[in-house]
Tab-separated table of C-alpha atoms in Angstrom:
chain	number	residue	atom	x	y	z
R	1	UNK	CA	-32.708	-13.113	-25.433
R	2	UNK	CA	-30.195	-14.503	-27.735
R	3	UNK	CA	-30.456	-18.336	-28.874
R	4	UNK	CA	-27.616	-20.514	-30.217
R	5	UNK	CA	-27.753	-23.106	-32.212
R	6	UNK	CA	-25.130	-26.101	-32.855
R	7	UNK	CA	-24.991	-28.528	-35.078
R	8	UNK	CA	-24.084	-31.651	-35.901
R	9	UNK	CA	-24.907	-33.275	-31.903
R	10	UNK	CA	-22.799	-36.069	-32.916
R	11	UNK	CA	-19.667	-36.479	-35.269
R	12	UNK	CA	-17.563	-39.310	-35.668
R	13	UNK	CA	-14.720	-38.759	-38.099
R	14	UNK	CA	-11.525	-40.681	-38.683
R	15	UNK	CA	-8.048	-39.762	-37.445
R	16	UNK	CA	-6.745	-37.256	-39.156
R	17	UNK	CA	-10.098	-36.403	-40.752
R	18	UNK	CA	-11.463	-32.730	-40.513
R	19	UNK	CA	-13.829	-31.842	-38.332
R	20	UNK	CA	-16.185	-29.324	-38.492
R	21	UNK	CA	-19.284	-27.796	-36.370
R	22	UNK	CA	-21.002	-25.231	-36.906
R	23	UNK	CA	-23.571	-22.656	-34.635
R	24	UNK	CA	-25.638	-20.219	-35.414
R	25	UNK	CA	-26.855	-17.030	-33.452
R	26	UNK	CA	-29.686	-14.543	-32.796
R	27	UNK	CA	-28.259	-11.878	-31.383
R	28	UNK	CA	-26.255	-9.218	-33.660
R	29	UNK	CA	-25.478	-7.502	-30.603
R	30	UNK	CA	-23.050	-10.283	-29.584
R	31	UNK	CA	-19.523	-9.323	-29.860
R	32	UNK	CA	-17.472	-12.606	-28.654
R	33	UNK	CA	-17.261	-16.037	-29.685
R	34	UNK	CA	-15.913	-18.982	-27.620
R	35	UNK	CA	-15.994	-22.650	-27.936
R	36	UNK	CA	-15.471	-24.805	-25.136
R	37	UNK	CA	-13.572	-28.492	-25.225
R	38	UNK	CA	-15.312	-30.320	-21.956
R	39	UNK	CA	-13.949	-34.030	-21.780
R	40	UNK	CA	-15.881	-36.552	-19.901
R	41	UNK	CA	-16.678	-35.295	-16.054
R	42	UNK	CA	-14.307	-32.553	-16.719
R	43	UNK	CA	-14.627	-29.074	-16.728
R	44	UNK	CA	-15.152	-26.769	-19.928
R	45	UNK	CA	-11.959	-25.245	-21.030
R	46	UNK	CA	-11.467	-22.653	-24.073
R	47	UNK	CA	-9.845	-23.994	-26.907
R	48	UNK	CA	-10.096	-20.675	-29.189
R	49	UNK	CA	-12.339	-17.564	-29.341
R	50	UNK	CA	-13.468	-14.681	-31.877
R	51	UNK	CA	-14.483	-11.127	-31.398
R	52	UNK	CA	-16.362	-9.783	-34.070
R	53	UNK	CA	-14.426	-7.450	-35.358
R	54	UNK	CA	-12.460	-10.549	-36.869
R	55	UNK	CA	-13.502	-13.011	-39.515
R	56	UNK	CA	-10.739	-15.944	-38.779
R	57	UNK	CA	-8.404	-16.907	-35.916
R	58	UNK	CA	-6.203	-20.145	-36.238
R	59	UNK	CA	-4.051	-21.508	-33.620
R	60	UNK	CA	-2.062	-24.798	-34.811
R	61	UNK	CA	-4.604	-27.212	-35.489
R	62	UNK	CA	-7.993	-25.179	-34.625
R	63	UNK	CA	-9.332	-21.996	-36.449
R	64	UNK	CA	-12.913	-20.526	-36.206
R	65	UNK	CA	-14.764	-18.372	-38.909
R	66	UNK	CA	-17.191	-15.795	-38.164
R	67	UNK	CA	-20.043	-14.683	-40.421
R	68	UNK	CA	-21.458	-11.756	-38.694
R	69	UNK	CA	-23.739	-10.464	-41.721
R	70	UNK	CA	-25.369	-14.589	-41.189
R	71	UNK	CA	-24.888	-14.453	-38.167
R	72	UNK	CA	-23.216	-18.089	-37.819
R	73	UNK	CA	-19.577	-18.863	-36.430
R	74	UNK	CA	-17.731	-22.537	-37.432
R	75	UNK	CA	-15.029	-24.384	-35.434
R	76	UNK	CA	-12.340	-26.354	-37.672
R	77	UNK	CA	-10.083	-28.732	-36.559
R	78	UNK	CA	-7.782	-30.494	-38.840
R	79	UNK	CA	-5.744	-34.082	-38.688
R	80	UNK	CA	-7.900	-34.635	-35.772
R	81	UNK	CA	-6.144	-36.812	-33.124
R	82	UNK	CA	-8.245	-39.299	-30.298
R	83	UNK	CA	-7.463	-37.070	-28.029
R	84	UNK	CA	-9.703	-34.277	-29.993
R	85	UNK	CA	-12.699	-36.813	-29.146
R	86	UNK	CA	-14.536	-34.624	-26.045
R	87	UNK	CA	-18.154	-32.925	-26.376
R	88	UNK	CA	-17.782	-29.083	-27.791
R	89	UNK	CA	-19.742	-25.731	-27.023
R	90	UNK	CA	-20.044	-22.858	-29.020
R	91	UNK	CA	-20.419	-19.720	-27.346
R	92	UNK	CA	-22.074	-16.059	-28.267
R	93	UNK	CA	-21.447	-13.288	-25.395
R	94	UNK	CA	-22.473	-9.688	-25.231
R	95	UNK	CA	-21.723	-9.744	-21.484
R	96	UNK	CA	-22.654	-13.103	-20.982
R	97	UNK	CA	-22.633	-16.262	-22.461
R	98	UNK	CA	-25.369	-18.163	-24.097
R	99	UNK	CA	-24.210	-22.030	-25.006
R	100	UNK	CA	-25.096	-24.360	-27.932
R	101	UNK	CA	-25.901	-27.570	-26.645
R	102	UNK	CA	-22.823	-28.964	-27.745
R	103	UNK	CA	-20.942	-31.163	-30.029
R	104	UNK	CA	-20.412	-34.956	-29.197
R	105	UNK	CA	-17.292	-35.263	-31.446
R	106	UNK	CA	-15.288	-39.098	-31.332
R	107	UNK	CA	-12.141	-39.863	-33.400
R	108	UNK	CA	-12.192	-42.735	-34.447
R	109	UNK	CA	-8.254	-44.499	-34.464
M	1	UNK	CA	-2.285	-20.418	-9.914
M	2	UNK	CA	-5.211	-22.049	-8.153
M	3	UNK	CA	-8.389	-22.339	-10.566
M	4	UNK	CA	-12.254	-22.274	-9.555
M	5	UNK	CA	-12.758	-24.401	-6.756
M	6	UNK	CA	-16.323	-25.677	-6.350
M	7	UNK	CA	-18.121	-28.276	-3.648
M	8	UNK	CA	-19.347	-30.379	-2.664
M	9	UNK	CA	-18.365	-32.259	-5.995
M	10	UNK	CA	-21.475	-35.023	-5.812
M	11	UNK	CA	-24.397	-34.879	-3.420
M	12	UNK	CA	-27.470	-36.914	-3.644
M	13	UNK	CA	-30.728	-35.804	-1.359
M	14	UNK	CA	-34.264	-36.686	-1.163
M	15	UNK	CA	-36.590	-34.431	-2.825
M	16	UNK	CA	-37.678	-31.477	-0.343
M	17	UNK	CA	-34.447	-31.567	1.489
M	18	UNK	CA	-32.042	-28.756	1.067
M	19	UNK	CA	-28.432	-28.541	-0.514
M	20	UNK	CA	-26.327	-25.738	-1.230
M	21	UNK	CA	-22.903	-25.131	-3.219
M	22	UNK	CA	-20.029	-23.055	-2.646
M	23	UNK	CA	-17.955	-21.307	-5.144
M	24	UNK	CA	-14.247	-20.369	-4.783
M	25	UNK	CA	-13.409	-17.905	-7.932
M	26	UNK	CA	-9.769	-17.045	-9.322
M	27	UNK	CA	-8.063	-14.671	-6.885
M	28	UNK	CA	-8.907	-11.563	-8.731
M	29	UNK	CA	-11.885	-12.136	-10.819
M	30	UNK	CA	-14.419	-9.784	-10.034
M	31	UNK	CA	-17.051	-11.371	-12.297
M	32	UNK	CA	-18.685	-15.051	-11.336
M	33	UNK	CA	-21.557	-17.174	-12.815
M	34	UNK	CA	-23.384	-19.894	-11.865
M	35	UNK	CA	-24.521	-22.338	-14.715
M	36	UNK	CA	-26.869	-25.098	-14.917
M	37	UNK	CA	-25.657	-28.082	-16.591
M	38	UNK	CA	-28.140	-30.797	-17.716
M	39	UNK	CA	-27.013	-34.189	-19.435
M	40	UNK	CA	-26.399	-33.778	-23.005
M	41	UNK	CA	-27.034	-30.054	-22.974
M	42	UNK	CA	-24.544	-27.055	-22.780
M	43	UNK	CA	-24.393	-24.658	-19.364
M	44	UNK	CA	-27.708	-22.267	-18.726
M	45	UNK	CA	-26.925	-18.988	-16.914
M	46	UNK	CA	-28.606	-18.752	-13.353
M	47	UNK	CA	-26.852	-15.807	-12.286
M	48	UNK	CA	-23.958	-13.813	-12.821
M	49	UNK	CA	-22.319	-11.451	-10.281
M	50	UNK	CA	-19.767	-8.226	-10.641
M	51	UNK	CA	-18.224	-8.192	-7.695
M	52	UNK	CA	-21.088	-8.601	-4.730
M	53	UNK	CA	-23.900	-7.422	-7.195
M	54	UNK	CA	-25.976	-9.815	-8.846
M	55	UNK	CA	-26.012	-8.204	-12.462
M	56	UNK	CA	-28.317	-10.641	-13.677
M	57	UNK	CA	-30.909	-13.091	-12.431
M	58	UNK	CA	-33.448	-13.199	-14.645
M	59	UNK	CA	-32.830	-17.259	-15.436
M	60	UNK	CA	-32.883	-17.736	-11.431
M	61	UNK	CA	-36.066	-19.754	-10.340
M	62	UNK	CA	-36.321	-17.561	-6.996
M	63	UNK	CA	-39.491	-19.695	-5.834
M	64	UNK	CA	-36.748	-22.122	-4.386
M	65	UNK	CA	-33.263	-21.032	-5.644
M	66	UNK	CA	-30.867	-18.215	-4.059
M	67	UNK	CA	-27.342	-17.368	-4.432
M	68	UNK	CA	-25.006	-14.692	-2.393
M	69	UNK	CA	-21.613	-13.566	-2.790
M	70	UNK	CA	-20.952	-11.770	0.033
M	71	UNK	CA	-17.770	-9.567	0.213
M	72	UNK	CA	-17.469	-10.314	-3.466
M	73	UNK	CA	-15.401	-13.377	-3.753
M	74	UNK	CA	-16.895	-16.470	-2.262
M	75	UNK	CA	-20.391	-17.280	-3.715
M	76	UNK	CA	-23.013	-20.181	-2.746
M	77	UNK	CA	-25.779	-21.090	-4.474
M	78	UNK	CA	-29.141	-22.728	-2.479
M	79	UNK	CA	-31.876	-24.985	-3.179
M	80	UNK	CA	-34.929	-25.357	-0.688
M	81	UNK	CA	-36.902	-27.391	-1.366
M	82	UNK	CA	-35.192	-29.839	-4.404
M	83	UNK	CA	-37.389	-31.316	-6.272
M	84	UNK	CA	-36.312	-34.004	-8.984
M	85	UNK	CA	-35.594	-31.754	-12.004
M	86	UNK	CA	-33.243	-30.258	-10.168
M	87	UNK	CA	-30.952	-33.039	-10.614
M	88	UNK	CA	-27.673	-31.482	-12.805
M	89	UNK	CA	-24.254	-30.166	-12.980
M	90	UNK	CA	-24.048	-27.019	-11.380
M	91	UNK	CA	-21.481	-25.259	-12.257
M	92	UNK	CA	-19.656	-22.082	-11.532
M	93	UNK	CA	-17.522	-19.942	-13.570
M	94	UNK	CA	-15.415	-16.715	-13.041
M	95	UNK	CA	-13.504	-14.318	-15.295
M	96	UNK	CA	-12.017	-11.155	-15.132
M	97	UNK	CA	-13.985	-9.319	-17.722
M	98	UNK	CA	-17.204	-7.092	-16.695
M	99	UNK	CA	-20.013	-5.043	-17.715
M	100	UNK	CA	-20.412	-5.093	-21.176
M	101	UNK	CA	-17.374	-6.933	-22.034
M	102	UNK	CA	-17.324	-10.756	-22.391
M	103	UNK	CA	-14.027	-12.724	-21.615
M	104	UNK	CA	-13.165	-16.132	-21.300
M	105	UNK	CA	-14.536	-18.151	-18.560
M	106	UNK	CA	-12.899	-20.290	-15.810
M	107	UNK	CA	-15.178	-23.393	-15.236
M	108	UNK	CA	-14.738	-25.356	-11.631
M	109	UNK	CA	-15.179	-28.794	-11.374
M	110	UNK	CA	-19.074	-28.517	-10.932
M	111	UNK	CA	-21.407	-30.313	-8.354
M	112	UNK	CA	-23.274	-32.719	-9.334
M	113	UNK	CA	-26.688	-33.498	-7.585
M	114	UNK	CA	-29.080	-35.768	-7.745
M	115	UNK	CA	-32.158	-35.239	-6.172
M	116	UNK	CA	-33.819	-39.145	-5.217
């Protein structure tokens, strides 16, 4: 089955800092990647996703790359804010989802 | 638009005793997962559903754990007996893509049990 990997499992960067994690897949069958924001006892939301007929999305602050010859996918997010600072998952679907173990990332004010 | 409603939120049992969740998807969503959840770890699949069809259970441990979704919208998920790794965040999701195609998914709240 496929196997994702994420990495770093903790990032601490100041505000307004980059940030930027990074997964890797098994799969070349997978066709969509998502990352999920999940704040503390909250839910998982989407924040942004790729298919892989794309190699970059942005939306305002976020963008995601996808490497589909590597097989790796990275999530950017730039003049990070305290309210970034929430635990992310990467994401790589071919009709269903298998997560990274996420991202603990903290902005630091 | 009301999201995924899950409960019970929290429920703490003895180990041995029963517990089961119920799952409310997004009017409309034919497709619904259940995830497991453990502490610093991202969701496992347990099962996904199209409509009342359990498309894939292969991660289900069906020694003890079984899910339904009769009539294709409501789902619950069982435990009998718990035992102490069971303790987690179970969560359900539901989105509106199918089959082969992957969409975005619509987390609830999650339960979270503890087994004692």
């Amino acid at each position: 089955g496929e196997n994702v990997e994420q990495h770093p499992s903790t990032l601490s960067v100041q505000e307004g800092d980059s940030a930027v994690i990074k997964c890797t897949y098994s799969d070349s069958a997978s066709n969509y990647f998502p990352w999920y924001k999940q704040e503390l006892g909250k839910r998982p939301q989407l924040i942004i996703d790729i298919r892989s007929n794309v190699g970059e999305k942005k939306d305002q602050r976020i963008a995601v790359t996808l490497n589909k010859t590597a097989k790796h996918f990275s999530l950017h997010i730039t003049e990070t804010q305290p309210e970034d600072s929430a635990v992310y998952f990467c994401a790589a679907s071919k009709g269903k989802s298998t997560f990274g173990d996420g991202t603990t990332l903290t902005v630091k004010p | 638009e009301a999201g995924v409603v899950q409960s019970p939120r929290y429920k703490i049992i003895e180990k041995k005793q029963p517990v089961a969740f119920w799952c409310n998807p997004i009017s409309g969503h034919n497709t619904l997962y259940w995830y497991l959840q453990n502490l610093g770890q991202g969701p496992e699949l347990l099962i996904r559903y199209e409509n009342e069809e359990a498309v894939d259970d292969s991660q289900l441990p069906k020694d003890r754990f079984s899910a339904e979704r009769l009539k294709g919208v409501d789902s619950t998920l069982k435990i009998q007996p718990a035992e102490l790794g069971d303790s987690a965040v179970y969560l359900c999701a539901s989105s509106l893509a199918s089959g082969r195609q992957t969409g975005e998914l619509f987390f609830g709240e999650g339960s979270r049990l503890t087994v004692l």
